[in-house]
Structure formats: structure tokens, C-alpha cells
mmCIF file of C-alpha atoms in Angstrom:
data_model
loop_
_atom_site.group_PDB
_atom_site.id
_atom_site.type_symbol
_atom_site.label_atom_id
_atom_site.label_comp_id
_atom_site.label_asym_id
_atom_site.label_seq_id
_atom_site.Cartn_x
_atom_site.Cartn_y
_atom_site.Cartn_z
ATOM 1 C CA MET K 1 -18.816 55.110 -28.719
ATOM 2 C CA ALA K 2 -22.199 53.569 -29.607
ATOM 3 C CA ILE K 3 -21.168 50.249 -28.051
ATOM 4 C CA ASN K 4 -20.433 51.954 -24.730
ATOM 5 C CA GLN K 5 -23.823 53.678 -24.823
ATOM 6 C CA GLU K 6 -25.567 50.365 -25.500
ATOM 7 C CA LEU K 7 -23.680 48.713 -22.647
ATOM 8 C CA ASP K 8 -24.392 51.638 -20.338
ATOM 9 C CA ALA K 9 -28.104 51.324 -21.096
ATOM 10 C CA ALA K 10 -28.011 47.563 -20.455
ATOM 11 C CA ALA K 11 -26.087 48.100 -17.218
ATOM 12 C CA ALA K 12 -28.685 50.658 -16.104
ATOM 13 C CA LEU K 13 -31.488 48.197 -16.883
ATOM 14 C CA PHE K 14 -29.873 45.419 -14.867
ATOM 15 C CA HIS K 15 -29.042 47.827 -12.052
ATOM 16 C CA GLY K 16 -32.704 48.801 -11.883
ATOM 17 C CA LEU K 17 -33.558 45.117 -11.494
ATOM 18 C CA SER K 18 -30.678 44.330 -9.130
ATOM 19 C CA ASP K 19 -32.717 44.551 -5.944
ATOM 20 C CA GLY K 20 -34.733 41.601 -4.642
ATOM 21 C CA THR K 21 -37.657 43.809 -3.661
ATOM 22 C CA ARG K 22 -37.847 45.350 -7.130
ATOM 23 C CA LEU K 23 -37.709 41.875 -8.674
ATOM 24 C CA ALA K 24 -40.520 40.744 -6.393
ATOM 25 C CA ILE K 25 -42.578 43.760 -7.450
ATOM 26 C CA VAL K 26 -41.943 43.015 -11.125
ATOM 27 C CA ARG K 27 -42.896 39.365 -10.610
ATOM 28 C CA ARG K 28 -46.134 40.387 -8.911
ATOM 29 C CA LEU K 29 -46.943 42.932 -11.623
ATOM 30 C CA ALA K 30 -46.368 40.236 -14.241
ATOM 31 C CA GLU K 31 -49.567 38.684 -12.836
ATOM 32 C CA GLY K 32 -51.534 41.906 -13.333
ATOM 33 C CA GLU K 33 -52.075 45.420 -12.047
ATOM 34 C CA ALA K 34 -51.569 46.235 -8.381
ATOM 35 C CA ARG K 35 -51.731 49.229 -6.080
ATOM 36 C CA VAL K 36 -48.948 49.999 -3.614
ATOM 37 C CA ALA K 37 -51.295 48.744 -0.870
ATOM 38 C CA ASP K 38 -51.598 45.413 -2.705
ATOM 39 C CA LEU K 39 -47.826 45.177 -3.043
ATOM 40 C CA VAL K 40 -47.365 45.998 0.651
ATOM 41 C CA GLY K 41 -49.674 43.115 1.547
ATOM 42 C CA HIS K 42 -47.943 40.783 -0.898
ATOM 43 C CA LEU K 43 -44.391 41.652 0.163
ATOM 44 C CA GLY K 44 -44.953 42.351 3.849
ATOM 45 C CA LEU K 45 -42.838 45.513 3.694
ATOM 46 C CA ALA K 46 -43.466 49.081 4.796
ATOM 47 C CA GLN K 47 -45.501 51.260 2.461
ATOM 48 C CA SER K 48 -42.661 53.770 2.193
ATOM 49 C CA THR K 49 -40.228 51.042 1.119
ATOM 50 C CA VAL K 50 -42.573 49.652 -1.512
ATOM 51 C CA SER K 51 -43.393 53.139 -2.788
ATOM 52 C CA ALA K 52 -39.687 53.960 -3.166
ATOM 53 C CA HIS K 53 -39.043 50.780 -5.145
ATOM 54 C CA VAL K 54 -42.098 51.332 -7.357
ATOM 55 C CA ALA K 55 -40.894 54.899 -7.990
ATOM 56 C CA CYS K 56 -37.479 53.550 -8.996
ATOM 57 C CA LEU K 57 -39.053 51.096 -11.436
ATOM 58 C CA ARG K 58 -41.323 53.836 -12.786
ATOM 59 C CA ASP K 59 -38.391 56.235 -13.222
ATOM 60 C CA CYS K 60 -36.548 53.511 -15.152
ATOM 61 C CA GLY K 61 -39.523 53.140 -17.492
ATOM 62 C CA LEU K 62 -40.203 49.570 -16.394
ATOM 63 C CA VAL K 63 -43.508 50.237 -14.609
ATOM 64 C CA ASP K 64 -46.473 52.429 -15.551
ATOM 65 C CA GLY K 65 -49.079 53.914 -13.236
ATOM 66 C CA ARG K 66 -52.750 54.285 -14.124
ATOM 67 C CA PRO K 67 -54.575 56.713 -11.842
ATOM 68 C CA GLN K 68 -58.119 55.802 -10.912
ATOM 69 C CA GLY K 69 -59.665 58.220 -8.480
ATOM 70 C CA ARG K 70 -57.323 58.512 -5.507
ATOM 71 C CA GLN K 71 -55.561 55.253 -6.326
ATOM 72 C CA VAL K 72 -52.835 54.358 -8.796
ATOM 73 C CA PHE K 73 -52.740 50.931 -10.380
ATOM 74 C CA TYR K 74 -49.260 49.868 -11.458
ATOM 75 C CA SER K 75 -48.411 47.499 -14.285
ATOM 76 C CA LEU K 76 -45.372 46.468 -16.291
ATOM 77 C CA ALA K 77 -44.580 48.997 -18.997
ATOM 78 C CA ARG K 78 -43.186 46.375 -21.374
ATOM 79 C CA PRO K 79 -44.156 42.701 -21.799
ATOM 80 C CA GLU K 80 -40.537 41.970 -22.729
ATOM 81 C CA LEU K 81 -39.699 42.338 -19.047
ATOM 82 C CA VAL K 82 -41.492 39.055 -18.326
ATOM 83 C CA GLU K 83 -39.468 37.406 -21.093
ATOM 84 C CA LEU K 84 -36.254 38.773 -19.574
ATOM 85 C CA LEU K 85 -37.113 37.371 -16.140
ATOM 86 C CA THR K 86 -38.052 34.016 -17.657
ATOM 87 C CA ALA K 87 -34.708 33.908 -19.496
ATOM 88 C CA ALA K 88 -32.886 34.815 -16.265
ATOM 89 C CA GLU K 89 -34.639 32.009 -14.385
ATOM 90 C CA THR K 90 -33.704 29.579 -17.160
ATOM 91 C CA LEU K 91 -30.078 30.713 -17.012
ATOM 92 C CA LEU K 92 -29.998 30.355 -13.225
ATOM 93 C CA ALA K 93 -31.391 26.841 -13.490
ATOM 94 C CA ALA K 94 -28.808 25.943 -16.151
ATOM 95 C CA THR K 95 -25.878 27.240 -14.102
ATOM 96 C CA GLY K 96 -27.008 25.577 -10.911
ATOM 97 C CA ASN K 97 -27.453 29.034 -9.359
ATOM 98 C CA ALA K 98 -23.666 29.554 -9.417
ATOM 99 C CA VAL K 99 -24.310 33.301 -9.417
ATOM 100 C CA ALA K 100 -25.694 32.999 -5.882
ATOM 101 C CA LEU K 101 -22.271 31.737 -4.769
ATOM 102 C CA CYS K 102 -20.273 34.343 -6.710
ATOM 103 C CA PRO K 103 -17.825 36.080 -4.328
ATOM 104 C CA ASN K 104 -18.517 39.469 -5.967
ATOM 105 C CA TYR K 105 -22.257 39.397 -6.544
ATOM 106 C CA GLY K 106 -23.570 36.399 -4.633
ATOM 107 C CA THR K 107 -26.421 36.495 -2.173
ATOM 108 C CA GLU K 108 -24.101 36.677 0.846
ATOM 109 C CA THR K 109 -22.379 39.709 -0.689
ATOM 110 C CA LEU K 110 -25.733 41.387 -1.349
ATOM 111 C CA HIS K 111 -26.908 40.879 2.220
ATOM 112 C CA ASP K 112 -23.781 42.567 3.514
ATOM 113 C CA GLU K 113 -24.356 45.729 1.471
ATOM 114 C CA ALA K 114 -26.477 48.659 2.558
ATOM 115 C CA PRO K 115 -29.870 48.782 0.842
ATOM 116 C CA HIS K 116 -30.020 50.958 -2.256
ATOM 117 C CA VAL K 117 -33.236 52.375 -3.571
#
């Protein structure tokens, strides 16, 4: 039973990171704090879209918000997240990005799916 719980937690973590926009937000926050307005400018997406993705990351415990006046500055909740992304990039480089061509989870498959926030 404990193994299933560990796997469920890992699956939830990877699901939280399974969206390109959320990954882009995490990458940007790895450089330092940012407000939603900063992320909107960086990503070129609507404020409502960015806010929804930041809320998802916050709900997953991956991002923290620090209120300052009427603004909230977001940052990564755990430095290990940067290590995870670095390891993922290393794995992708080692596999020749074969995951991108995967018939189940490849980039073409992801573009065909409806967005999930």
C-alpha cells in the first residue's frame, strides 16, 4: 500500500509539471521572484491564463507567494525543483528527445489535447 501512495504522489508531482506553461513558469521562477505581471510579459500569455497556472503550482506546493503591498511575488517553494528540471533536461538530451516522438505522450499528442489547468 505504501508503494502505491509513493507512486501516486510522484504521479501527482509530474502531472503538476506536465504543462508547458507551468514548466515555463517554473523555469522563470528558477531565476528569481516574479509577479504575475512579470510572468505575463515573459510568456506573452493572458493574465488569467498565467494566474491559473501559478495557482495550480501554488496548490501543488511547488510555488510560494510573498505578498508585498498589493502585489504578490512568486518563487519556487523548493530548490530541489531546479535539480529535477536539470535532471529532466539531461535525460532528454541523453535519449535524443525520444519522448517528444512518443505516440502516447509526444509533443504532437499534447498539442491535440484540450488544455488542462
